[in-house]
Coordinates of C-alpha atoms in Angstrom, one line a residue:
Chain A
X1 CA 158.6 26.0 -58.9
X2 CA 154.9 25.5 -57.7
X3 CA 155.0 28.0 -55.1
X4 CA 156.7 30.5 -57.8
X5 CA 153.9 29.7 -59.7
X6 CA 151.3 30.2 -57.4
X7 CA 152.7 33.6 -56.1
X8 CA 152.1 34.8 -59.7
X9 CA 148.6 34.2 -59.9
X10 CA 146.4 36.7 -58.8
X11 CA 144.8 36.4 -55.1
X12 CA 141.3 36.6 -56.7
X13 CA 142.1 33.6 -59.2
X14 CA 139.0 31.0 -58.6
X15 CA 141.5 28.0 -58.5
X16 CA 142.9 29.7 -55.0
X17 CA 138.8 29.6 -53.8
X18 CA 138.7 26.1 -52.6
X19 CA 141.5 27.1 -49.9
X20 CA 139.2 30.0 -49.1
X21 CA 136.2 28.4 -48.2
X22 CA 138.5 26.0 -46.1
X23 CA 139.4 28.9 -44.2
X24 CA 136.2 30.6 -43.7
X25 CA 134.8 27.3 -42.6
X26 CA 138.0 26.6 -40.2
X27 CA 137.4 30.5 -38.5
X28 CA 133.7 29.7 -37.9
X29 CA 134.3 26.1 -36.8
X30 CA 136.7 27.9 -34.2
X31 CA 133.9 30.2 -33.2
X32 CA 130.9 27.5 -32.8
X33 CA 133.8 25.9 -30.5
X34 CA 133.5 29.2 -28.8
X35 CA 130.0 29.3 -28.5
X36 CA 129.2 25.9 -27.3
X37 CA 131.9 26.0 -24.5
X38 CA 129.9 29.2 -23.4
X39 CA 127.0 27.0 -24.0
X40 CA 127.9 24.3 -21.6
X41 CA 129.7 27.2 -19.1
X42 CA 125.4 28.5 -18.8
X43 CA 124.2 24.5 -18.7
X44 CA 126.6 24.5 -15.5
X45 CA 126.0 27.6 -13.9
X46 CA 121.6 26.8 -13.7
X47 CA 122.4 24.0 -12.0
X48 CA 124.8 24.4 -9.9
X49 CA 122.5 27.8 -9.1
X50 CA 119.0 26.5 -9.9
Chain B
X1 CA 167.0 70.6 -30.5
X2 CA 163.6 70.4 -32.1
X3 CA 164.1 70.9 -35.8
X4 CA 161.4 73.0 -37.3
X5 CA 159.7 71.0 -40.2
X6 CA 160.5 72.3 -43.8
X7 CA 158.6 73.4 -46.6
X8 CA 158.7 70.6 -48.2
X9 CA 157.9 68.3 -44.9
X10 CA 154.6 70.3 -45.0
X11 CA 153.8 70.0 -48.9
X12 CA 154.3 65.9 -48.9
X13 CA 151.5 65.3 -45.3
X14 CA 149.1 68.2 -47.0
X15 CA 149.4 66.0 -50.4
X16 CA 148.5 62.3 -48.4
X17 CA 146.0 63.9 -46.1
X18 CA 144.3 65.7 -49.4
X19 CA 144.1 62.1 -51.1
X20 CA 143.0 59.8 -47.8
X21 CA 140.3 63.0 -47.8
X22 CA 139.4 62.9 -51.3
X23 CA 139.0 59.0 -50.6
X24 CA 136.4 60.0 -47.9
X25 CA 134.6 62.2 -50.3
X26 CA 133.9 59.1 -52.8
X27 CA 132.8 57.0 -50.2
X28 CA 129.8 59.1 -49.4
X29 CA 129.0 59.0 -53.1
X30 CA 127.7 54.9 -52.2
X31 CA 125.1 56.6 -49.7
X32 CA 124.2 59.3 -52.1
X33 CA 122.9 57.1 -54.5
X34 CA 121.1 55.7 -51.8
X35 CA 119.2 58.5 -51.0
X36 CA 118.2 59.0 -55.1
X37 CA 117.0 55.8 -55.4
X38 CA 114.5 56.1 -52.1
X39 CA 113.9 59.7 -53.0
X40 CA 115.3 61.2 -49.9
X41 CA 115.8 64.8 -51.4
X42 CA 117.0 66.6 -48.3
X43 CA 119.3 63.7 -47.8
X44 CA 120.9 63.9 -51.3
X45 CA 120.8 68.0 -50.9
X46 CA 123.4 67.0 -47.5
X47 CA 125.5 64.8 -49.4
X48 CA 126.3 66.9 -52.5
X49 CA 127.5 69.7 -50.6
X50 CA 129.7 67.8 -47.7
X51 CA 131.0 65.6 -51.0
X52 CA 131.7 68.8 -52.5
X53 CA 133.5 69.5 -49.4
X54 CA 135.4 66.7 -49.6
X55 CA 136.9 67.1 -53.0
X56 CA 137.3 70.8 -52.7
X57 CA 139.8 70.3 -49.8
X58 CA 140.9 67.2 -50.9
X59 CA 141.9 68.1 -54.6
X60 CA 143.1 71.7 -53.4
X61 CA 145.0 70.4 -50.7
X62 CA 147.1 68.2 -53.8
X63 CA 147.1 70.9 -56.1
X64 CA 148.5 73.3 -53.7
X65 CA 150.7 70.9 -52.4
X66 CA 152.2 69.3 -55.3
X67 CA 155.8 67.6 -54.9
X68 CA 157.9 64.7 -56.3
X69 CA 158.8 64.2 -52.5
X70 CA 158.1 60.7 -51.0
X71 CA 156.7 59.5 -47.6
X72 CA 159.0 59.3 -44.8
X73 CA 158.6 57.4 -41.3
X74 CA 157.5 60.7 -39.0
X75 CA 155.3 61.8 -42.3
X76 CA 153.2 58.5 -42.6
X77 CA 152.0 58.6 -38.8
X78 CA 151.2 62.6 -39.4
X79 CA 149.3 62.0 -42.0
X80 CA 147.5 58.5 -40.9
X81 CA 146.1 60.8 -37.7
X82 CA 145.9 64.2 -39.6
X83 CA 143.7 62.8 -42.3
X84 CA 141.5 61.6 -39.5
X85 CA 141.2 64.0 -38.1
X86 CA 140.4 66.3 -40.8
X87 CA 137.9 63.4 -42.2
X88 CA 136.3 62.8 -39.3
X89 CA 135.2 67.3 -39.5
X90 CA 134.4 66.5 -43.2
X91 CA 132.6 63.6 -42.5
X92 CA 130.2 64.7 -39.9
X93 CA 128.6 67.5 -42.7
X94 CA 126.0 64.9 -43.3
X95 CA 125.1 64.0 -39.6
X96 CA 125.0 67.6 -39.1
X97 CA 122.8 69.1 -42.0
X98 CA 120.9 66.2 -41.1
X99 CA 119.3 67.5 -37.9
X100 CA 119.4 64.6 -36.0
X101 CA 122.3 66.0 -34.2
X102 CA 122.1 68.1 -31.1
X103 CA 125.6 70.3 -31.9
X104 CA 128.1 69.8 -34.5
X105 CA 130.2 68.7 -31.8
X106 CA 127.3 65.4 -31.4
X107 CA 127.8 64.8 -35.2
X108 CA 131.9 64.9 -34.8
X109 CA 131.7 62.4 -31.9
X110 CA 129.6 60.4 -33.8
X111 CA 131.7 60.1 -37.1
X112 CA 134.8 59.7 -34.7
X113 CA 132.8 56.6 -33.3
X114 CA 132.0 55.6 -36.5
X115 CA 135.7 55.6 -38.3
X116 CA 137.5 54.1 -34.9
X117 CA 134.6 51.3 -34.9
X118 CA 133.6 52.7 -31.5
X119 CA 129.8 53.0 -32.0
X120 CA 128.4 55.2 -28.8
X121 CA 126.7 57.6 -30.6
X122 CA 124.9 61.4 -29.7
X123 CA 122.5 61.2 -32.4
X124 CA 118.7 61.7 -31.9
X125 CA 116.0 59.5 -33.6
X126 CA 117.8 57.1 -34.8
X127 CA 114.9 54.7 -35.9
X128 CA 113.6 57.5 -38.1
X129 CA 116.9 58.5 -39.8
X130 CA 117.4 58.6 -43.5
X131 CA 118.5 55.4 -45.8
X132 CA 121.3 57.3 -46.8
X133 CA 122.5 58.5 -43.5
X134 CA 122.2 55.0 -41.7
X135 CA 124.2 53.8 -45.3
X136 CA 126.7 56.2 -44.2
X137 CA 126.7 55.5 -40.4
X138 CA 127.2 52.1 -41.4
X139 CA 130.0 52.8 -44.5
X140 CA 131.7 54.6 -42.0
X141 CA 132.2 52.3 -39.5
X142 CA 133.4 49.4 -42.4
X143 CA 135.9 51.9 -44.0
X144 CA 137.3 52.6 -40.3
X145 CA 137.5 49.1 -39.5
X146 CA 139.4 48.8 -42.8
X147 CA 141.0 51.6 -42.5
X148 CA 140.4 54.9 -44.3
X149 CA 144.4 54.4 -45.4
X150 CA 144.0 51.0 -46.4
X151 CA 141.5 52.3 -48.6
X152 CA 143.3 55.2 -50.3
X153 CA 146.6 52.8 -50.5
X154 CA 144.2 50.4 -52.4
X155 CA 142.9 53.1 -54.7
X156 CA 144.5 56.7 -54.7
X157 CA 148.3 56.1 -53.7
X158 CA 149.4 53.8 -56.5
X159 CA 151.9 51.6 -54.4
X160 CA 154.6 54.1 -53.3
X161 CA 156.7 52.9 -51.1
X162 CA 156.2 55.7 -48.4
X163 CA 152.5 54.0 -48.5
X164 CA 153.4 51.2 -46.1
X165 CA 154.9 54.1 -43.3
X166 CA 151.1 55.4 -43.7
X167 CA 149.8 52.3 -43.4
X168 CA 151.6 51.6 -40.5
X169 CA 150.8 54.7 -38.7
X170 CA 146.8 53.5 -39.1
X171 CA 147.4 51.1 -36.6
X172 CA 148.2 47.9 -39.4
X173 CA 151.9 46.8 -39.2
X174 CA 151.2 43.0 -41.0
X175 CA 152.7 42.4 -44.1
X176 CA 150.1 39.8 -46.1
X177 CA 151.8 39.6 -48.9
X178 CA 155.4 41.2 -49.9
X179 CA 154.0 44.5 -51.3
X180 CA 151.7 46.9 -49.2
X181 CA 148.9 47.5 -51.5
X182 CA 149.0 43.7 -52.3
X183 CA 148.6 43.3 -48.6
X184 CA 145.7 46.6 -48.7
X185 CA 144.2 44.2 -51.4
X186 CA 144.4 41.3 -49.5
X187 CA 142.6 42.8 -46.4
X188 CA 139.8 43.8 -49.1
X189 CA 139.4 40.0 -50.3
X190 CA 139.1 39.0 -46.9
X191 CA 136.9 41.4 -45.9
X192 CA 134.7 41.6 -49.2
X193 CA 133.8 37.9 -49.0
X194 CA 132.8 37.9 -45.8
X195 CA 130.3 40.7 -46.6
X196 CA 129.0 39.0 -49.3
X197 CA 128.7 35.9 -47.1
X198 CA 127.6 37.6 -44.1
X199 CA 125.1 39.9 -45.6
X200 CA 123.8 36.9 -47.5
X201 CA 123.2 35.2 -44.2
X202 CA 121.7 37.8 -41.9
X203 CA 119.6 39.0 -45.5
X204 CA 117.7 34.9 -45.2
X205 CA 117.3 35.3 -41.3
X206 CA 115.8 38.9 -41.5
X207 CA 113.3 37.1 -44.4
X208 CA 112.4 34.2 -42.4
X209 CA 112.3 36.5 -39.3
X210 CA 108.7 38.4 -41.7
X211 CA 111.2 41.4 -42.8
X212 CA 110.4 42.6 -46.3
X213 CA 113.0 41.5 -49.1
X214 CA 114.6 45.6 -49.3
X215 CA 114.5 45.9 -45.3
X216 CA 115.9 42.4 -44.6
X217 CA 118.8 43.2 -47.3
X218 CA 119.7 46.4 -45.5
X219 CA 119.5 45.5 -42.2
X220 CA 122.0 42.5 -43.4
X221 CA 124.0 44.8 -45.1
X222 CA 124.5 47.6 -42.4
X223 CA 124.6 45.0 -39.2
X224 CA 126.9 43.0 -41.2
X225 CA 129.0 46.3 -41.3
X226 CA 128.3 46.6 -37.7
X227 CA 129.6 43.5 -36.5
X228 CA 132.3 42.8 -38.8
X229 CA 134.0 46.4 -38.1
X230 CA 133.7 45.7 -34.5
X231 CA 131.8 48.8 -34.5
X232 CA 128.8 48.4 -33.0
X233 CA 125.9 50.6 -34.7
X234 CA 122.6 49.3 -35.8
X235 CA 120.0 50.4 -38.0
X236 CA 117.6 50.4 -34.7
X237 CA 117.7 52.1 -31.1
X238 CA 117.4 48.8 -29.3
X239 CA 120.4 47.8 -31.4
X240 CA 120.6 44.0 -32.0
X241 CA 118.1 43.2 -29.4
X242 CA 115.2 44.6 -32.2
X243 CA 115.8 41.2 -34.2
X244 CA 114.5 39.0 -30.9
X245 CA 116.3 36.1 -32.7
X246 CA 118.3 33.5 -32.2
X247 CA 119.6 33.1 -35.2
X248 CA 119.7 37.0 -36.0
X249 CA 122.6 36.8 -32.8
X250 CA 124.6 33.6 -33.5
X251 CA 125.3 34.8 -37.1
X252 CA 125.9 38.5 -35.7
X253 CA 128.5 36.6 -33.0
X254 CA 130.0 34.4 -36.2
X255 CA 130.5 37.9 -38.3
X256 CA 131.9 39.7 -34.8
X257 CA 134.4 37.3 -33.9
X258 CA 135.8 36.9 -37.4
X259 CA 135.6 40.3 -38.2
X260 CA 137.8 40.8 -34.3
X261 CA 141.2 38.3 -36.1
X262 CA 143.9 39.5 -37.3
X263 CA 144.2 40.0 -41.2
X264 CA 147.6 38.1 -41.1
X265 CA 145.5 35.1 -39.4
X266 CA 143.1 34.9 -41.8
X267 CA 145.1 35.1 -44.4
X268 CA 147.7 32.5 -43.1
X269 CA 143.9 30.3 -42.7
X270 CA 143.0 30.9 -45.7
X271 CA 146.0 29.9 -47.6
X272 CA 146.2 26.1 -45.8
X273 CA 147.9 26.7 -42.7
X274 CA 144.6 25.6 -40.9
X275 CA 146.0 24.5 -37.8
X276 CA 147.2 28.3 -36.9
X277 CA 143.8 29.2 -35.5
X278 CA 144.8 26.8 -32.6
X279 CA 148.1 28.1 -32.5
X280 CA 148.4 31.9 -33.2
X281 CA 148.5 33.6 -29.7
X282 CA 146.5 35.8 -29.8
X283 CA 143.5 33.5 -30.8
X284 CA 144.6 31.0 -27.8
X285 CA 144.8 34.0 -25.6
X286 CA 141.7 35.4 -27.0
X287 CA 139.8 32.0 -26.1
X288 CA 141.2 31.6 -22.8
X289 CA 140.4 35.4 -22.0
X290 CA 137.1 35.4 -23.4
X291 CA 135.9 32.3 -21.5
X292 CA 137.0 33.6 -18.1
X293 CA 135.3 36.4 -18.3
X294 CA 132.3 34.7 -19.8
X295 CA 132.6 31.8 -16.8
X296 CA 132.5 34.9 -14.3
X297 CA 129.9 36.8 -15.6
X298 CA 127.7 33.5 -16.0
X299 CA 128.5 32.0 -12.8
X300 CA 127.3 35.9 -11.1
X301 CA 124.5 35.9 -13.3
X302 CA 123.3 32.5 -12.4
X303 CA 123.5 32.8 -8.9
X304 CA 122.0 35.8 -8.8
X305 CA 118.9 34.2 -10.4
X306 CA 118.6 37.3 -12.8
X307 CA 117.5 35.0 -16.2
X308 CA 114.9 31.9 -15.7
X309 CA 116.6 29.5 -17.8
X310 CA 120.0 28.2 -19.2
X311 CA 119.7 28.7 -22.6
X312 CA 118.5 33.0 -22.1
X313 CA 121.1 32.9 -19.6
X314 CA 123.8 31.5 -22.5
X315 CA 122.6 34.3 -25.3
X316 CA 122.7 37.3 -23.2
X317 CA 126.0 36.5 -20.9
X318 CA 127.6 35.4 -23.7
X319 CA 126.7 38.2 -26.2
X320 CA 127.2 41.0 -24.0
X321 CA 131.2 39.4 -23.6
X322 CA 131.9 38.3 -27.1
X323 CA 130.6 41.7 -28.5
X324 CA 132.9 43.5 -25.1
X325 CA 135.6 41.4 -25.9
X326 CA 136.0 41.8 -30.0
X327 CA 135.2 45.3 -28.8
X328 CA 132.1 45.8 -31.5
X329 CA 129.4 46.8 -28.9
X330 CA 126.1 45.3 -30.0
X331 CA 123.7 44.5 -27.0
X332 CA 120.9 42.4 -26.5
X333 CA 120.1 44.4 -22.9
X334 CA 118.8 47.6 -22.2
X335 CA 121.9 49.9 -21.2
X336 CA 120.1 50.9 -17.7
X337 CA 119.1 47.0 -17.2
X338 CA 122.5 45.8 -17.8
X339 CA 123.3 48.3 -14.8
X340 CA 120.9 47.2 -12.3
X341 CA 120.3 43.7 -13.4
X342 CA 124.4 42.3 -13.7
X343 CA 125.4 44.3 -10.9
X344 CA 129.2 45.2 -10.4
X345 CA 130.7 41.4 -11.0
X346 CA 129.2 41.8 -14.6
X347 CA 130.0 44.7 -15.2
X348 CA 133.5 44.3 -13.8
X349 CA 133.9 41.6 -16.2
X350 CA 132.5 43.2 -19.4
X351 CA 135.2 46.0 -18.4
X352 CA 138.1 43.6 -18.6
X353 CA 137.0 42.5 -21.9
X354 CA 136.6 45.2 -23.4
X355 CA 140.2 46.7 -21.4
X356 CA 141.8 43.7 -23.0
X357 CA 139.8 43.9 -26.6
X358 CA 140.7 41.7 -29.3
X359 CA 143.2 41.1 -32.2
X360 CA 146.2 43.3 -33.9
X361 CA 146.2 44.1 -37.5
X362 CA 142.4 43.9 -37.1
X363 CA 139.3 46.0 -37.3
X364 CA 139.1 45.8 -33.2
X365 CA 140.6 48.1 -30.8
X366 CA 141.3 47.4 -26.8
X367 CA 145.2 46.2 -25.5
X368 CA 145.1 43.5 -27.6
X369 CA 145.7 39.8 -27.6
X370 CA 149.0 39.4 -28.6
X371 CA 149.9 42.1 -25.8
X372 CA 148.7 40.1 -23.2
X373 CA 150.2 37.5 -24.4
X374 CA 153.3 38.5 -25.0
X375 CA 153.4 40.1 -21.4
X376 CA 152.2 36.6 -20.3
X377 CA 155.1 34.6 -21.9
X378 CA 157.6 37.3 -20.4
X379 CA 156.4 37.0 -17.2
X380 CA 156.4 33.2 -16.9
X381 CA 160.1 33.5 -18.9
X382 CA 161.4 35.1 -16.1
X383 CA 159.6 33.0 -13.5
X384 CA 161.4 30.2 -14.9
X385 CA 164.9 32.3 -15.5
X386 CA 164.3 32.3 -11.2
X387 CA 164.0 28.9 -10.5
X388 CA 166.5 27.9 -13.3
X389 CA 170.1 27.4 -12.5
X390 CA 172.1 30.8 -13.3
X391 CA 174.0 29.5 -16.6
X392 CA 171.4 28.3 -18.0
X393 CA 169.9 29.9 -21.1
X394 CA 166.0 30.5 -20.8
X395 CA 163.9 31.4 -23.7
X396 CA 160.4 31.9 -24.8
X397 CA 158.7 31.9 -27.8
X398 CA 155.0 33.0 -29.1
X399 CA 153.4 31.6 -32.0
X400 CA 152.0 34.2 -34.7
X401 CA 152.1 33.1 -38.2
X402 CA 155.6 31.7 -37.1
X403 CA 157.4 31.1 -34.2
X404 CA 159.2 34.5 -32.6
X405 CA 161.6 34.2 -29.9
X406 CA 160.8 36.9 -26.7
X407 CA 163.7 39.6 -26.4
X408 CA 163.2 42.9 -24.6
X409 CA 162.1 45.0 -27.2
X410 CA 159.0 43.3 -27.9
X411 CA 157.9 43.0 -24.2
X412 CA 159.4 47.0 -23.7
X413 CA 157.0 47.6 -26.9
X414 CA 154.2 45.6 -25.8
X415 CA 154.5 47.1 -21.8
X416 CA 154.4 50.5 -23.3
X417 CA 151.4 50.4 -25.2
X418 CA 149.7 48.4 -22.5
X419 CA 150.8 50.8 -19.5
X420 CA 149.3 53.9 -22.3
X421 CA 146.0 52.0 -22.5
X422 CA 145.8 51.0 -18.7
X423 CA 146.5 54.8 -18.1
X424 CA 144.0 56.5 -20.9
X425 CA 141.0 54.1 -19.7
X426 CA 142.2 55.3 -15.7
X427 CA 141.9 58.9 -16.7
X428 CA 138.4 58.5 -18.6
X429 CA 137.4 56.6 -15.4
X430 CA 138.7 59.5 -13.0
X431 CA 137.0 62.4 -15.2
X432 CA 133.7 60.5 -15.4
X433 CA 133.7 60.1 -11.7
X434 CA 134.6 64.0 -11.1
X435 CA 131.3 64.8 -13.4
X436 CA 129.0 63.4 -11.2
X437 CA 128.8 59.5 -12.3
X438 CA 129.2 56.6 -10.4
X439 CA 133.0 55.5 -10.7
X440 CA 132.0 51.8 -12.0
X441 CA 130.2 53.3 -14.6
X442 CA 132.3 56.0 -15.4
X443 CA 135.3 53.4 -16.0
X444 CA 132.8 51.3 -18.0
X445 CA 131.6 53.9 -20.3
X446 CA 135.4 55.0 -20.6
X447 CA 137.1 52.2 -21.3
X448 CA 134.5 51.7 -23.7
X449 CA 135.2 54.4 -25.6
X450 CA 139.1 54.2 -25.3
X451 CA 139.0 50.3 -26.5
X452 CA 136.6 51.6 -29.3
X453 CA 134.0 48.9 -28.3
X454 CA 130.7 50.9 -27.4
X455 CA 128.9 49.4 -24.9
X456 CA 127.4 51.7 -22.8
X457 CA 125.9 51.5 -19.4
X458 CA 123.9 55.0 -20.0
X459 CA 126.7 57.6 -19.6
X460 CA 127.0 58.1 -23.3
X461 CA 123.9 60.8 -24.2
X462 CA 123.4 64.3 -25.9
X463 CA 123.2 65.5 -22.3
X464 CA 126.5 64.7 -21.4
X465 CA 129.0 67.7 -20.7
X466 CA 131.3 68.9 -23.6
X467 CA 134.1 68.3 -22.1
X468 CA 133.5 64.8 -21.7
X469 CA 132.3 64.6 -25.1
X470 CA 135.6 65.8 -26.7
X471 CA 137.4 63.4 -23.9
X472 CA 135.7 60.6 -25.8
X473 CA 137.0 61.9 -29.4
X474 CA 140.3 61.7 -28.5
X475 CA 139.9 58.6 -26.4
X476 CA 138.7 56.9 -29.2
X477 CA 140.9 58.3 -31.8
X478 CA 144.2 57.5 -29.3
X479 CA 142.7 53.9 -28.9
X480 CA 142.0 53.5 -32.4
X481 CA 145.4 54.5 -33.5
X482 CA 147.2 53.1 -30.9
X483 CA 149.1 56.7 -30.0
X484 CA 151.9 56.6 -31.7
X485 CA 150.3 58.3 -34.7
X486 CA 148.4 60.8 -32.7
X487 CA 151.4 61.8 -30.2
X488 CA 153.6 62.1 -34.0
X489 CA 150.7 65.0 -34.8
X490 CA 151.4 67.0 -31.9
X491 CA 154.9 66.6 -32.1
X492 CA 154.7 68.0 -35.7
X493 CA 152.1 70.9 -34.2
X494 CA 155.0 71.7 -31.6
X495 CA 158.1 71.4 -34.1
X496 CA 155.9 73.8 -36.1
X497 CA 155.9 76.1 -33.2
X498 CA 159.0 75.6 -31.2
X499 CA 161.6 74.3 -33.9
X500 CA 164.7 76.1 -35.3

């Protein structure tokens, strides 16, 4: 019955925002993982190299 | 037997391609006003009459091809590479009447680059362009990374249920949500809060960064466009590398990488399943591919002693790969530095990720992620099928959205577009080399163009010869639509000819 609900909102409906932000903060959480692996990869390589 | 297309074949793909085209011709109306409000007469003078253009063919190609008739499979991919085609002619009016372009041919390849996300471009002067034409430059490159189709289901095609076959044949074969202009919707949300919020971002670092309040909102607003279309352009020659910022290339990297998932990821995110961005294959093969490459380039890079410190070495090895691997092709090095400073295990590297690009369903191009690994799971399934005892039953499974089992048909599918990319970037390599380049740069520059990323090591110029020029169209165009689409066009072109 919840889900039913749900699917008839509309996908713009602000109660659906909070899940949203979640996931725009999840993708670029995933990213600065990214970023500070290549981060560390450069903190290696001038050493190793320097 | 080739069976000749009828009458009515004809009137329902001149009706769709009329209505993705009058689509294109309402777009340019956003860069129009543009060009009224910073007075830029000659601009506006270029946009009435290619909008004109526009609507003329577009509302005479409906009116004279008016039926009842709806889309059918073979229809949907004629018309999702038709209308771009025929867009892409339309679209470059404004490049052209512009002057900054060298031949009508530059301004083609340039609105081709801009609709696949590409972003090598011909044309000349770009720091002292028009507001409305970088608008459009920029507009062009969002809609493409949408999808032009996307954008006429969303608006001009009113749900039909032929929509999804066009939708389809655009390169976009996710279902969001049960209905296909829900799911076109869908892609809009996504994509129109992460302009807001990325715009807003890159907006407050061009201000703190001593741009003025109009300049900093439109650099925002067209590198936002840039990096979130995978496409590449920037308001400036020097592309990113202008900003000389930090900050300017970590939010650019944020925007690029998002912007580089697919559209059923984020939306499976974005409704609670949180945990699927460690799952979903082709994120996990996406990390594991990207860090290789950036671990080889670095490691080169380092030992060559080619930046002083770790922290400059970290921003330009790992911008140059992130922007090669989600294919969007902004650069903080000079194209003829990159050359001679990262030397062949660079640029080898930077190939690679840009060969193997970044997610389905999304605004990049390249193989793709869930290609690779898909491949990858086949070919360690029947590594273990070897070493397994012969009744037992071996199976594999890939994680996207929810788990699929491997069968044949979806490593035959996967093979088959990955053998037609392997062979498209080998022939842009071989023709490069025949004209006089150096074969590591002619198969960087090509696979370049083929993956729609647009990096470019220098090949890429107004000087360039035709024929490598129009090469580059329909490499990107091919790569952009992942052939099926394009080879369905001339198939239609030859059933016209050679049916009965």
């Amino acid at each position: 019955m919840a889900s039913r609900k749900r699917s008839d909102r509309s996908i713009t409906d602000r109660r659906h925002w909070p899940d949203y932000v979640g996931g725009i903060l999840t993708e670029t959480g995933f990213i600065v993982g990214l970023t500070l692996i290549a981060l560390a990869l450069a903190a290696i390589a001038q050493v190793i190299w320097r | 037997m080739i069976v000749r297309p009828r009458r009515e074949d004809h009137l329902v793909i001149g009706k769709y391609t009329g209505k993705v085209v009058t689509g294109v011709g309402l777009l340019m109306v956003i860069p129009l006003l543009t060009s009224v409000f910073f007075g830029e007469w000659d601009t506006v003078i270029d946009f009435v009459i290619s909008i004109a253009a526009c609507l003329v063919f577009g509302f005479g190609t409906q009116l004279a091809c008016r039926t009842e008739k709806d889309l059918n499979w073979s229809h949907g991919l004629v018309v999702a590479s038709g209308s771009w085609g025929v867009a892409t002619i339309l679209g470059a009016l404004p490049h052209w009447l512009s002057g900054h372009e060298g031949t009508f041919l530059d301004a083609a390849f340039d609105v081709m680059s801009g609709y696949t996300t590409t972003g090598l471009y011909l044309l000349q002067d770009l720091d002292h362009i028009s507001h409305g034409l970088n608008m459009w430059r920029h507009l062009l490159t969002y809609a493409g990374g949408q999808g032009i189709v996307v954008i006429a289901l969303t608006f001009l095609f009113k749900g039909t249920a032929g929509a999804y076959k066009v939708y389809v044949g655009e390169g976009k074969d996710e279902r969001l949500l049960p209905n296909v202009v829900q799911t076109a919707r869908a892609i809009w949300l996504v994509s129109l809060t992460w302009l807001a919020i990325g715009t807003a971002a890159l907006f407050v670092t061009g201000m703190v960064l001593g741009q003025d309040p109009v300049r900093a909102f439109l650099h925002g607003l067209w590198v936002f466009m840039g990096a979130w279309s995978t496409g590449g352009f920037a308001p400036q020659s020097y592309n990113t590398m202008w900003y000389h910022s930090l900050s300017y290339e970590v939010v650019s990297i944020v925007i690029m990488i998002a912007g580089s998932f697919n559209f059923a990821l984020h939306w499976a995110v974005w409704t609670g399943k949180r945990k699927e961005i460690l799952r979903n294959v082709e994120t996990v093969s996406f990390a594991i591919t990207l860090t290789l490459t950036v671990l080889i380039a670095t490691f080169a890079l380092a030992r060559a002693g080619v930046y002083p410190d770790a922290m400059t070495l970290f921003r330009k090895a790992f911008y140059q790969l992130a922007s090669g691997h989600t294919t969007t092709g902004f650069s903080t090095i000079y194209a003829r530095a990159f050359v001679t400073q990262w030397g062949p295990v660079g640029l080898m590297a930077t190939t690679v990720a840009m060969a193997i690009g970044a997610s389905a369903c999304s605004t990049a191009g390249g193989i793709k992620g869930i290609r690779i690994g898909v491949i990858f799971k086949a070919f360690i399934q029947d590594i273990r099928r070897m070493i397994s005892p012969e009744s037992a039953v071996v199976r594999a499974k890939y994680h996207h959205v929810t788990d699929v089992y491997l069968d044949d048909g979806l490593v035959r599918t996967a093979m088959t577009i990955t053998i037609a990319y392997l062979a498209m970037y080998g022939l842009m390599a071989i023709v490069g080399t025949l004209y006089g380049y150096d074969f590591l740069q002619a198969a960087f520059e090509g696979v370049s163009a083929a993956s729609n990323t647009g990096l470019s090591c220098g090949v890429t110029a107004p000087t360039m010869p035709a024929v490598m020029k129009v090469l580059y169209i329909f490499a990107m165009w091919l790569g952009r639509l992942e052939f099926m689409s394009v080879f369905a066009l001339v198939g239609y072109a030859v059933s016209i000819v050679r049916g009965r």
